[in-house]
Amino acid sequence: MSVPITPATGVRPTSGTDAGDLGEFGYDQQLHRSLGRFSSFAAGFSFVSILTTIFQLFGLGFGFGGPAFFWTWIAVFIGQYTVALCFAELAARYPVSGAIYQWSRRMGGEILGWFGGWFMILAQIVTASAAAIALQVVLPSVWSGFQIIGDDPALTSSSGAANAVLLGAVLLVITTVINCIGVRWMGYVTTIGVCCEIVGVVAIILALFTHSHRGPDVVFDTGLPGTEDGYIWAWIASGLMAAYVMVGFGSAGELAEETRNPRRVAPKTIRQALTLSAVGGALLILGALMAAPSLTDGRLADEGLPYVLNTVLSSPWGTVLLCDVAIAILICTLAIQTAASRLMFSMARDGRLPFSAVLSHVNTRTGTPILPSVIIGVLCVVVLLVNVGNDAIFATLTSVCIILIYLAYLAVTVPLLIQRLKGWPCKRGRETDAEGQPLFTLGPVGVVINILAVCYGALMVVNLSWPRAEIYNPSGDMPLLQWAGPLTIIACVLLGLCAFPWGKKHLKTVKVGE
């Protein structure tokens, strides 16, 4: 029989094709299903992109907490892994594009699902812009010819800000074209890019460890922040660096309808993307702390990882590294834009966005939703333009957008916990994928892990939203920016209430049965 979709509806996996499996949710197979396991893993790993993010944010963590900020990386990984385990269990049971939206809707209902998707898509647009603008930090150092506007490459200068927008816009045009010509090409580019990034990370780690000036016990040094009272608060603030980096690992779920046997592949690649990113990131941080020429001259906090690498690597190898970072920025931007376009497509397909009919159209030749990819690219460029007028506001936007990602995660883990307490999944141990293999399940420890995921997410939202002038208004010129976190949450909720399709009934149906 057919019934309307309801929260936590049990859907019977079939033993047939992936397209037939998707049909159980009431959707036709429109997207081209051509991604394998490594491409699925690459989507999550490239979204996190430790080579891009640690390159940018190392100084933030060190400046707040000194060398001991290393332990915040471990703490955030443990918290995020509880979230990843919950996502993996959902990915096995709901392999549908627009993962965060679909999971929160099925667990908590239409309104919560819509807001989960709303928060995530806003965050992804800003995050893609932040990734694209990072080219300005890299390319002019590779070749001065990339500084097309003016002669000052600093992001805080007027010429640097304008040039950053130009380079970022060109990058977004490239990623938009790749997204439009098909997921197969996106998979090729991402796979090659991830391989380059992994090689680059390994090479950097080896270079750092072979040029160390101190031992690994440096991670127990609280540095200058530890000489003041209340170090624990400085240490908690230093955890923002890891919180900014370790997001997006669930991108494998966003591409579920384009992945072969997603019930089996997506749960594995979600966990693998986060784990490998965490291990590689921990070694990068440790290596940088051991190889830094000085921990007290202030340069490590101001210049971050580039300061260490410039002293370790000779000029030719440093240039090769910067090229590798540029590749990482490309695939990071591509992965985020792809995830955002699939989320927009998924919400439009359910009639939850304005102009849903055109937004949900899939090009039959490329098998991709072209219009959402173009719209996401255009919106990212619009966000980039903010940096020309005020780089402080742009930096604040990129910080607060991470809060929206954690809120979107809570929109999944909180209702999942409620459903779990009611007995979800009701067919535990008897569900199978398209190949007849048992689905990933947390079993009896699911409730405990889910509680930890909710507690971690709530604490991190508070930590990210806390009005720290050092994060949101470092120059002190705009006091209102200090409250950007809570104000942004309120603004996004109010805008979401206005944009929500009130009175529009959801018409999708699914087939359920025992």
Short mmCIF file of C-alpha atoms in Angstrom, two decimals:
data_model
loop_
_atom_site.label_atom_id
_atom_site.label_comp_id
_atom_site.label_asym_id
_atom_site.label_seq_id
_atom_site.Cartn_x
_atom_site.Cartn_y
_atom_site.Cartn_z
CA MET A 1 0.00 0.00 0.00
CA SER A 2 1.03 3.66 -0.26
CA VAL A 3 1.00 6.04 2.68
CA PRO A 4 2.26 9.60 3.21
CA ILE A 5 5.81 9.92 4.46
CA THR A 6 5.84 10.19 8.24
CA PRO A 7 8.66 10.56 10.75
CA ALA A 8 10.68 7.40 11.27
CA THR A 9 8.67 5.37 8.77
CA GLY A 10 10.20 1.95 8.43
CA VAL A 11 11.11 1.28 4.81
CA ARG A 12 11.92 -2.21 3.65
CA PRO A 13 15.19 -2.41 1.70
CA THR A 14 14.86 -4.47 -1.41
CA SER A 15 17.27 -6.99 -2.83
CA GLY A 16 16.91 -5.58 -6.34
CA THR A 17 18.60 -2.69 -8.07
CA ASP A 18 19.56 0.58 -6.43
CA ALA A 19 16.96 2.34 -8.58
CA GLY A 20 14.29 -0.05 -7.35
CA ASP A 21 15.48 0.57 -3.81
CA LEU A 22 15.07 4.32 -4.33
CA GLY A 23 11.58 3.68 -5.62
CA GLU A 24 10.64 2.42 -2.16
CA PHE A 25 10.84 6.06 -1.04
CA GLY A 26 8.57 7.24 -3.84
CA TYR A 27 11.34 8.70 -6.04
CA ASP A 28 12.39 7.86 -9.57
CA GLN A 29 16.06 7.32 -10.44
CA GLN A 30 16.89 10.58 -12.24
CA LEU A 31 20.47 11.26 -11.16
CA HIS A 32 23.14 9.11 -12.79
CA ARG A 33 24.36 6.44 -10.39
CA SER A 34 28.06 6.21 -11.26
CA LEU A 35 30.05 6.80 -8.06
CA GLY A 36 32.01 4.00 -6.44
CA ARG A 37 33.35 3.63 -2.91
CA PHE A 38 36.45 5.82 -3.30
CA SER A 39 34.51 8.62 -5.00
CA SER A 40 32.00 8.52 -2.15
CA PHE A 41 34.84 8.70 0.38
CA ALA A 42 36.48 11.51 -1.59
CA ALA A 43 33.32 13.64 -1.34
CA GLY A 44 33.47 13.65 2.46
CA PHE A 45 37.26 13.89 2.74
CA SER A 46 37.49 16.81 0.30
CA PHE A 47 34.71 18.70 2.14
CA VAL A 48 36.77 18.50 5.36
CA SER A 49 39.99 19.17 3.37
CA ILE A 50 42.51 19.28 6.19
CA LEU A 51 45.23 20.60 3.89
CA THR A 52 43.10 23.67 3.14
CA THR A 53 41.61 24.28 6.57
CA ILE A 54 44.60 23.55 8.81
CA PHE A 55 46.71 25.66 6.44
CA GLN A 56 44.30 28.53 7.15
CA LEU A 57 43.33 27.98 10.78
CA PHE A 58 46.34 26.57 12.64
CA GLY A 59 47.21 30.01 14.02
CA LEU A 60 43.70 30.43 15.44
CA GLY A 61 43.94 27.34 17.63
CA PHE A 62 47.53 27.98 18.71
CA GLY A 63 46.86 31.64 19.49
CA PHE A 64 44.08 30.76 21.92
CA GLY A 65 45.49 27.65 23.65
CA GLY A 66 49.20 27.31 22.91
CA PRO A 67 50.64 23.88 21.95
CA ALA A 68 48.14 22.10 24.21
CA PHE A 69 45.36 23.12 21.83
CA PHE A 70 46.30 19.83 20.11
CA TRP A 71 44.01 18.02 22.55
CA THR A 72 40.99 19.97 21.35
CA TRP A 73 41.48 18.25 18.00
CA ILE A 74 41.12 14.87 19.71
CA ALA A 75 38.12 16.03 21.76
CA VAL A 76 36.27 17.41 18.72
CA PHE A 77 36.98 14.25 16.74
CA ILE A 78 35.48 12.07 19.48
CA GLY A 79 32.38 14.27 19.58
CA GLN A 80 32.03 14.40 15.83
CA TYR A 81 32.54 10.65 15.53
CA THR A 82 29.45 10.05 17.67
CA VAL A 83 27.57 12.24 15.17
CA ALA A 84 29.13 10.35 12.24
CA LEU A 85 27.99 7.03 13.72
CA CYS A 86 24.42 8.32 13.89
CA PHE A 87 24.68 9.59 10.32
CA ALA A 88 26.07 6.26 9.16
CA GLU A 89 23.11 4.40 10.61
CA LEU A 90 20.69 6.79 8.89
CA ALA A 91 22.60 6.67 5.59
CA ALA A 92 22.11 2.91 5.52
CA ARG A 93 18.36 3.26 5.88
CA TYR A 94 17.62 6.45 3.94
CA PRO A 95 20.02 6.59 0.94
CA VAL A 96 18.43 9.70 -0.54
CA SER A 97 19.98 12.95 -1.81
CA GLY A 98 19.78 15.90 0.56
CA ALA A 99 20.83 13.77 3.50
CA ILE A 100 20.49 16.23 6.40
CA TYR A 101 17.09 17.41 5.16
CA GLN A 102 15.84 13.90 4.45
CA TRP A 103 17.07 12.43 7.74
CA SER A 104 15.74 15.22 9.95
CA ARG A 105 12.40 15.18 8.09
CA ARG A 106 11.95 11.45 8.51
CA MET A 107 12.95 11.57 12.16
CA GLY A 108 11.32 14.82 13.27
CA GLY A 109 8.69 15.80 10.72
CA GLU A 110 8.30 18.32 7.93
CA ILE A 111 9.03 21.55 9.82
CA LEU A 112 12.17 20.32 11.54
CA GLY A 113 13.35 18.70 8.31
CA TRP A 114 12.86 21.90 6.38
CA PHE A 115 14.84 23.94 8.91
CA GLY A 116 17.59 21.33 8.96
CA GLY A 117 17.90 21.74 5.19
CA TRP A 118 17.57 25.52 5.43
CA PHE A 119 20.41 25.86 7.95
CA MET A 120 22.63 23.48 6.00
CA ILE A 121 22.18 25.09 2.62
CA LEU A 122 22.89 28.58 3.98
CA ALA A 123 26.01 27.28 5.71
CA GLN A 124 27.22 25.46 2.61
CA ILE A 125 26.92 28.58 0.45
CA VAL A 126 29.05 30.62 2.85
CA THR A 127 31.49 27.75 3.42
CA ALA A 128 32.05 27.32 -0.31
CA SER A 129 32.76 31.05 -0.57
CA ALA A 130 35.25 30.83 2.31
CA ALA A 131 37.01 27.94 0.61
CA ALA A 132 37.15 29.75 -2.73
CA ILE A 133 38.59 32.93 -1.25
CA ALA A 134 41.49 30.92 0.20
CA LEU A 135 43.05 30.90 -3.28
CA GLN A 136 44.24 34.43 -2.56
CA VAL A 137 46.42 33.09 0.24
CA VAL A 138 48.06 30.58 -2.12
CA LEU A 139 48.21 31.57 -5.80
CA PRO A 140 49.96 34.97 -5.58
CA SER A 141 52.68 33.20 -3.57
CA VAL A 142 53.10 30.66 -6.37
CA TRP A 143 53.31 33.31 -9.09
CA SER A 144 52.98 37.08 -8.79
CA GLY A 145 50.95 37.09 -12.00
CA PHE A 146 47.97 35.79 -10.05
CA GLN A 147 47.81 39.17 -8.28
CA ILE A 148 45.77 40.71 -11.09
CA ILE A 149 44.30 43.64 -9.12
CA GLY A 150 46.81 45.91 -7.40
CA ASP A 151 50.06 44.74 -5.87
CA ASP A 152 49.22 43.95 -2.24
CA PRO A 153 48.13 40.29 -1.90
CA ALA A 154 47.06 40.59 1.77
CA LEU A 155 43.40 39.67 2.21
CA THR A 156 42.91 42.68 4.48
CA SER A 157 44.09 45.16 1.85
CA SER A 158 41.70 46.65 -0.72
CA SER A 159 43.60 45.18 -3.69
CA GLY A 160 44.01 41.81 -1.97
CA ALA A 161 40.31 41.66 -1.12
CA ALA A 162 39.28 42.53 -4.67
CA ASN A 163 41.74 40.04 -6.17
CA ALA A 164 40.50 37.35 -3.78
CA VAL A 165 36.98 37.86 -5.08
CA LEU A 166 38.20 37.63 -8.67
CA LEU A 167 40.15 34.40 -8.09
CA GLY A 168 37.33 32.94 -6.02
CA ALA A 169 34.75 33.79 -8.69
CA VAL A 170 36.85 32.11 -11.39
CA LEU A 171 37.16 29.03 -9.18
CA LEU A 172 33.40 28.94 -8.61
CA VAL A 173 32.79 29.17 -12.36
CA ILE A 174 35.08 26.14 -12.83
CA THR A 175 33.37 24.11 -10.09
CA THR A 176 29.94 25.06 -11.43
CA VAL A 177 30.88 23.85 -14.92
CA ILE A 178 32.21 20.57 -13.50
CA ASN A 179 28.99 20.09 -11.55
CA CYS A 180 26.87 20.77 -14.61
CA ILE A 181 28.62 18.37 -16.98
CA GLY A 182 27.94 15.37 -14.77
CA VAL A 183 28.66 13.60 -11.51
CA ARG A 184 31.06 11.25 -13.27
CA TRP A 185 33.38 14.17 -14.06
CA MET A 186 32.91 15.52 -10.56
CA GLY A 187 33.96 12.10 -9.28
CA TYR A 188 37.05 12.05 -11.52
CA VAL A 189 38.19 15.52 -10.43
CA THR A 190 37.51 14.84 -6.76
CA THR A 191 39.27 11.48 -6.83
CA ILE A 192 42.39 12.90 -8.48
CA GLY A 193 42.36 15.87 -6.15
CA VAL A 194 41.98 13.76 -3.01
CA CYS A 195 44.88 11.55 -4.10
CA CYS A 196 47.02 14.69 -4.55
CA GLU A 197 45.89 16.00 -1.17
CA ILE A 198 46.68 12.75 0.63
CA VAL A 199 50.14 12.64 -0.98
CA GLY A 200 50.68 16.27 0.01
CA VAL A 201 49.59 15.67 3.61
CA VAL A 202 51.91 12.65 3.92
CA ALA A 203 54.81 14.62 2.41
CA ILE A 204 54.28 17.55 4.78
CA ILE A 205 54.04 15.27 7.81
CA LEU A 206 57.30 13.55 6.87
CA ALA A 207 59.02 16.90 6.29
CA LEU A 208 57.83 18.25 9.63
CA PHE A 209 58.80 15.18 11.62
CA THR A 210 62.26 15.02 10.05
CA HIS A 211 62.93 18.69 10.88
CA SER A 212 61.64 18.70 14.47
CA HIS A 213 63.21 20.91 17.13
CA ARG A 214 61.39 19.35 20.09
CA GLY A 215 59.68 16.11 21.08
CA PRO A 216 55.99 15.13 20.99
CA ASP A 217 55.63 16.09 24.66
CA VAL A 218 55.21 19.64 23.35
CA VAL A 219 51.46 18.97 23.29
CA PHE A 220 51.44 19.21 27.11
CA ASP A 221 52.80 22.78 26.99
CA THR A 222 50.05 25.33 27.53
CA GLY A 223 52.28 28.11 26.21
CA LEU A 224 51.70 31.78 26.95
CA PRO A 225 47.91 31.37 27.45
CA GLY A 226 48.68 28.84 30.20
CA THR A 227 50.51 31.44 32.27
CA GLU A 228 47.25 33.27 32.94
CA ASP A 229 44.37 32.27 35.20
CA GLY A 230 41.44 30.48 33.60
CA TYR A 231 43.39 28.55 30.98
CA ILE A 232 40.50 26.12 30.56
CA TRP A 233 38.46 28.86 28.89
CA ALA A 234 41.31 29.66 26.52
CA TRP A 235 41.62 25.96 25.75
CA ILE A 236 37.89 25.67 25.03
CA ALA A 237 38.12 28.68 22.70
CA SER A 238 41.07 27.06 20.90
CA GLY A 239 38.73 24.16 20.07
CA LEU A 240 36.99 26.41 17.54
CA MET A 241 39.77 25.58 15.09
CA ALA A 242 38.92 21.87 15.12
CA ALA A 243 35.20 22.67 15.13
CA TYR A 244 35.61 24.71 11.94
CA VAL A 245 37.55 21.93 10.21
CA MET A 246 35.77 18.68 11.05
CA VAL A 247 32.45 19.25 9.31
CA GLY A 248 31.03 18.00 6.02
CA PHE A 249 32.01 14.36 6.50
CA GLY A 250 28.42 13.38 5.76
CA SER A 251 28.70 14.45 2.10
CA ALA A 252 28.65 10.79 1.09
CA GLY A 253 25.01 10.81 2.18
CA GLU A 254 24.29 13.82 -0.05
CA LEU A 255 25.42 11.80 -3.08
CA ALA A 256 23.57 8.63 -2.10
CA GLU A 257 21.38 8.60 -5.23
CA GLU A 258 24.51 8.77 -7.38
CA THR A 259 26.41 6.04 -5.53
CA ARG A 260 26.29 2.35 -6.29
CA ASN A 261 24.88 0.33 -3.34
CA PRO A 262 24.73 3.43 -1.10
CA ARG A 263 23.25 1.52 1.85
CA ARG A 264 26.56 -0.28 2.19
CA VAL A 265 29.01 2.32 0.83
CA ALA A 266 27.80 5.58 2.43
CA PRO A 267 27.93 4.43 6.09
CA LYS A 268 31.53 3.26 5.61
CA THR A 269 32.74 6.31 3.73
CA ILE A 270 31.16 8.74 6.23
CA ARG A 271 33.17 7.15 9.04
CA GLN A 272 36.32 6.72 6.96
CA ALA A 273 36.34 10.33 5.72
CA LEU A 274 36.15 11.70 9.25
CA THR A 275 38.64 9.21 10.70
CA LEU A 276 41.32 9.70 8.05
CA SER A 277 40.89 13.47 8.24
CA ALA A 278 41.28 13.35 12.02
CA VAL A 279 44.40 11.18 11.92
CA GLY A 280 46.04 13.24 9.18
CA GLY A 281 45.12 16.50 10.90
CA ALA A 282 46.47 15.34 14.27
CA LEU A 283 49.80 14.41 12.70
CA LEU A 284 49.96 17.73 10.84
CA ILE A 285 49.35 19.69 14.03
CA LEU A 286 51.83 17.61 16.04
CA GLY A 287 54.47 17.88 13.32
CA ALA A 288 54.05 21.66 13.07
CA LEU A 289 54.40 22.07 16.83
CA MET A 290 57.56 19.94 16.85
CA ALA A 291 59.15 21.66 13.84
CA ALA A 292 58.25 25.28 14.57
CA PRO A 293 61.43 27.41 14.95
CA SER A 294 59.88 29.14 17.95
CA LEU A 295 56.76 28.79 20.06
CA THR A 296 57.08 32.16 21.76
CA ASP A 297 57.94 34.76 19.13
CA GLY A 298 54.30 35.27 18.16
CA ARG A 299 54.78 34.24 14.52
CA LEU A 300 53.16 30.82 14.93
CA ALA A 301 49.94 32.41 16.14
CA ASP A 302 50.00 35.14 13.49
CA GLU A 303 51.21 33.18 10.45
CA GLY A 304 50.25 29.60 11.36
CA LEU A 305 51.34 26.57 9.36
CA PRO A 306 52.86 28.54 6.42
CA TYR A 307 55.41 30.01 8.86
CA VAL A 308 56.60 26.53 9.80
CA LEU A 309 56.63 25.21 6.24
CA ASN A 310 58.61 28.16 4.94
CA THR A 311 61.40 27.32 7.37
CA VAL A 312 61.30 23.57 6.69
CA LEU A 313 60.96 23.42 2.91
CA SER A 314 63.22 24.99 0.33
CA SER A 315 61.64 27.30 -2.23
CA PRO A 316 60.98 24.74 -5.04
CA TRP A 317 59.35 22.26 -2.67
CA GLY A 318 57.42 25.05 -1.01
CA THR A 319 56.02 26.04 -4.40
CA VAL A 320 54.99 22.44 -5.10
CA LEU A 321 53.24 22.35 -1.75
CA LEU A 322 51.36 25.56 -2.49
CA CYS A 323 50.19 24.07 -5.80
CA ASP A 324 48.95 21.05 -3.87
CA VAL A 325 47.08 23.33 -1.47
CA ALA A 326 45.50 25.07 -4.48
CA ILE A 327 44.26 21.67 -5.72
CA ALA A 328 42.86 20.95 -2.26
CA ILE A 329 41.01 24.28 -2.33
CA LEU A 330 39.55 23.38 -5.74
CA ILE A 331 38.19 20.01 -4.67
CA CYS A 332 37.01 21.39 -1.33
CA THR A 333 34.98 24.09 -3.08
CA LEU A 334 33.70 21.53 -5.59
CA ALA A 335 32.60 19.10 -2.87
CA ILE A 336 30.76 21.77 -0.88
CA GLN A 337 29.01 23.16 -3.96
CA THR A 338 28.00 19.65 -5.06
CA ALA A 339 26.55 18.85 -1.65
CA ALA A 340 24.63 22.14 -1.61
CA SER A 341 23.20 21.60 -5.09
CA ARG A 342 21.99 18.11 -4.19
CA LEU A 343 20.38 19.44 -1.03
CA MET A 344 18.59 22.15 -3.00
CA PHE A 345 17.47 19.55 -5.56
CA SER A 346 16.17 17.23 -2.85
CA MET A 347 14.13 19.95 -1.15
CA ALA A 348 12.78 21.20 -4.48
CA ARG A 349 11.81 17.68 -5.54
CA ASP A 350 9.61 17.54 -2.46
CA GLY A 351 8.07 20.91 -3.35
CA ARG A 352 9.61 22.70 -0.37
CA LEU A 353 11.28 25.60 -2.23
CA PRO A 354 10.03 28.41 -4.50
CA PHE A 355 10.14 27.43 -8.18
CA SER A 356 10.48 23.79 -7.14
CA ALA A 357 9.46 22.49 -10.56
CA VAL A 358 12.46 24.02 -12.34
CA LEU A 359 14.89 23.52 -9.44
CA SER A 360 14.12 19.80 -9.35
CA HIS A 361 14.62 19.29 -13.08
CA VAL A 362 17.44 16.87 -13.92
CA ASN A 363 19.19 17.09 -17.27
CA THR A 364 18.69 13.71 -18.91
CA ARG A 365 22.06 13.77 -20.68
CA THR A 366 24.28 14.74 -17.76
CA GLY A 367 22.08 13.28 -15.02
CA THR A 368 22.60 16.37 -12.86
CA PRO A 369 20.36 19.16 -11.50
CA ILE A 370 21.99 21.99 -13.44
CA LEU A 371 19.97 24.96 -12.18
CA PRO A 372 20.70 24.34 -8.46
CA SER A 373 24.42 24.11 -9.29
CA VAL A 374 24.30 27.44 -11.13
CA ILE A 375 22.27 29.15 -8.40
CA ILE A 376 24.62 27.92 -5.67
CA GLY A 377 27.60 29.20 -7.67
CA VAL A 378 26.00 32.63 -8.17
CA LEU A 379 25.07 32.94 -4.49
CA CYS A 380 28.61 32.01 -3.49
CA VAL A 381 29.98 34.82 -5.68
CA VAL A 382 27.49 37.24 -4.08
CA VAL A 383 28.80 36.26 -0.64
CA LEU A 384 32.36 36.72 -1.91
CA LEU A 385 31.58 40.33 -2.84
CA VAL A 386 31.12 41.12 0.86
CA ASN A 387 34.88 40.77 1.26
CA VAL A 388 35.50 43.75 -1.01
CA GLY A 389 33.49 46.08 1.18
CA ASN A 390 34.47 44.69 4.59
CA ASP A 391 36.75 41.73 5.18
CA ALA A 392 35.82 41.70 8.88
CA ILE A 393 32.17 41.03 8.04
CA PHE A 394 33.19 38.29 5.60
CA ALA A 395 35.38 36.66 8.27
CA THR A 396 32.45 36.85 10.69
CA LEU A 397 30.11 35.25 8.15
CA THR A 398 32.47 32.33 7.62
CA SER A 399 32.65 31.82 11.38
CA VAL A 400 28.94 31.92 12.15
CA CYS A 401 28.03 29.66 9.21
CA ILE A 402 29.65 26.79 11.11
CA ILE A 403 27.06 27.34 13.86
CA LEU A 404 24.36 26.67 11.28
CA ILE A 405 26.02 23.38 10.33
CA TYR A 406 26.00 22.23 13.95
CA LEU A 407 22.36 23.29 14.30
CA ALA A 408 21.55 21.24 11.19
CA TYR A 409 23.33 18.27 12.75
CA LEU A 410 21.26 18.70 15.92
CA ALA A 411 18.13 18.74 13.75
CA VAL A 412 19.08 15.15 12.93
CA THR A 413 20.52 13.77 16.17
CA VAL A 414 17.85 15.14 18.55
CA PRO A 415 14.77 13.66 16.76
CA LEU A 416 16.78 10.51 16.04
CA LEU A 417 17.31 10.08 19.78
CA ILE A 418 13.59 10.53 20.41
CA GLN A 419 12.74 7.93 17.76
CA ARG A 420 15.44 5.61 19.07
CA LEU A 421 13.88 5.73 22.53
CA LYS A 422 10.63 4.65 20.86
CA GLY A 423 12.30 1.59 19.37
CA TRP A 424 13.90 2.77 16.11
CA PRO A 425 15.10 0.97 14.04
CA CYS A 426 12.23 -1.44 14.38
CA LYS A 427 13.84 -4.13 12.18
CA ARG A 428 17.26 -4.08 13.83
CA GLY A 429 19.41 -6.95 12.62
CA ARG A 430 17.01 -7.94 9.81
CA GLU A 431 17.62 -5.10 7.33
CA THR A 432 19.83 -5.76 4.30
CA ASP A 433 21.32 -3.77 1.44
CA ALA A 434 20.95 -4.41 -2.30
CA GLU A 435 23.47 -7.27 -2.05
CA GLY A 436 21.73 -8.93 0.86
CA GLN A 437 24.32 -7.82 3.44
CA PRO A 438 23.19 -6.61 6.89
CA LEU A 439 22.92 -2.84 7.24
CA PHE A 440 25.23 -0.91 9.55
CA THR A 441 23.68 -0.61 13.01
CA LEU A 442 24.80 0.69 16.38
CA GLY A 443 22.83 -1.99 18.18
CA PRO A 444 22.23 -1.65 21.93
CA VAL A 445 24.84 1.13 22.34
CA GLY A 446 22.94 3.35 19.90
CA VAL A 447 21.10 5.26 22.62
CA VAL A 448 24.30 6.05 24.53
CA ILE A 449 26.13 7.20 21.37
CA ASN A 450 23.13 9.26 20.30
CA ILE A 451 22.95 10.99 23.70
CA LEU A 452 26.66 11.82 23.47
CA ALA A 453 26.15 13.19 19.95
CA VAL A 454 23.32 15.48 21.11
CA CYS A 455 25.24 16.71 24.16
CA TYR A 456 28.35 17.37 22.09
CA GLY A 457 26.38 19.23 19.42
CA ALA A 458 24.61 21.43 21.96
CA LEU A 459 27.86 22.31 23.76
CA MET A 460 29.56 23.12 20.48
CA VAL A 461 26.73 25.43 19.38
CA VAL A 462 27.16 27.34 22.66
CA ASN A 463 30.95 27.43 22.23
CA LEU A 464 30.71 28.66 18.64
CA SER A 465 28.02 31.23 19.46
CA TRP A 466 29.78 32.68 22.49
CA PRO A 467 30.36 36.43 21.88
CA ARG A 468 34.17 36.44 21.75
CA ALA A 469 35.56 39.70 20.46
CA GLU A 470 38.78 37.89 19.44
CA ILE A 471 36.77 35.83 16.92
CA TYR A 472 33.97 38.07 15.75
CA ASN A 473 35.41 41.57 16.21
CA PRO A 474 39.22 41.32 16.46
CA SER A 475 39.76 44.92 15.31
CA GLY A 476 37.28 46.30 17.85
CA ASP A 477 35.79 48.61 15.22
CA MET A 478 32.33 46.99 15.09
CA PRO A 479 31.10 45.97 18.59
CA LEU A 480 27.88 44.55 17.18
CA LEU A 481 29.85 41.85 15.36
CA GLN A 482 30.79 40.36 18.73
CA TRP A 483 27.19 39.13 18.99
CA ALA A 484 27.15 37.82 15.43
CA GLY A 485 26.63 34.20 16.55
CA PRO A 486 23.30 34.51 18.39
CA LEU A 487 22.10 37.30 16.11
CA THR A 488 22.74 35.17 13.02
CA ILE A 489 20.82 32.26 14.51
CA ILE A 490 17.84 34.50 15.27
CA ALA A 491 17.97 36.07 11.80
CA CYS A 492 18.16 32.69 10.03
CA VAL A 493 15.23 31.33 12.05
CA LEU A 494 13.09 34.40 11.28
CA LEU A 495 13.98 34.26 7.58
CA GLY A 496 13.26 30.56 7.61
CA LEU A 497 9.83 31.15 9.11
CA CYS A 498 9.09 33.58 6.28
CA ALA A 499 10.42 31.23 3.60
CA PHE A 500 8.78 28.05 4.90
CA PRO A 501 6.01 26.83 2.55
CA TRP A 502 3.18 27.23 5.07
CA GLY A 503 -0.05 25.59 4.00
CA LYS A 504 1.62 23.66 1.20
CA LYS A 505 0.92 19.99 1.74
CA HIS A 506 3.69 17.51 1.13
CA LEU A 507 2.46 15.04 -1.49
CA LYS A 508 5.25 12.49 -1.69
CA THR A 509 4.39 8.93 -0.77
CA VAL A 510 6.38 5.84 -0.01
CA LYS A 511 5.56 2.17 -0.07
CA VAL A 512 5.95 0.40 3.22
CA GLY A 513 5.43 -3.15 4.23
CA GLU A 514 6.65 -5.88 6.49
#
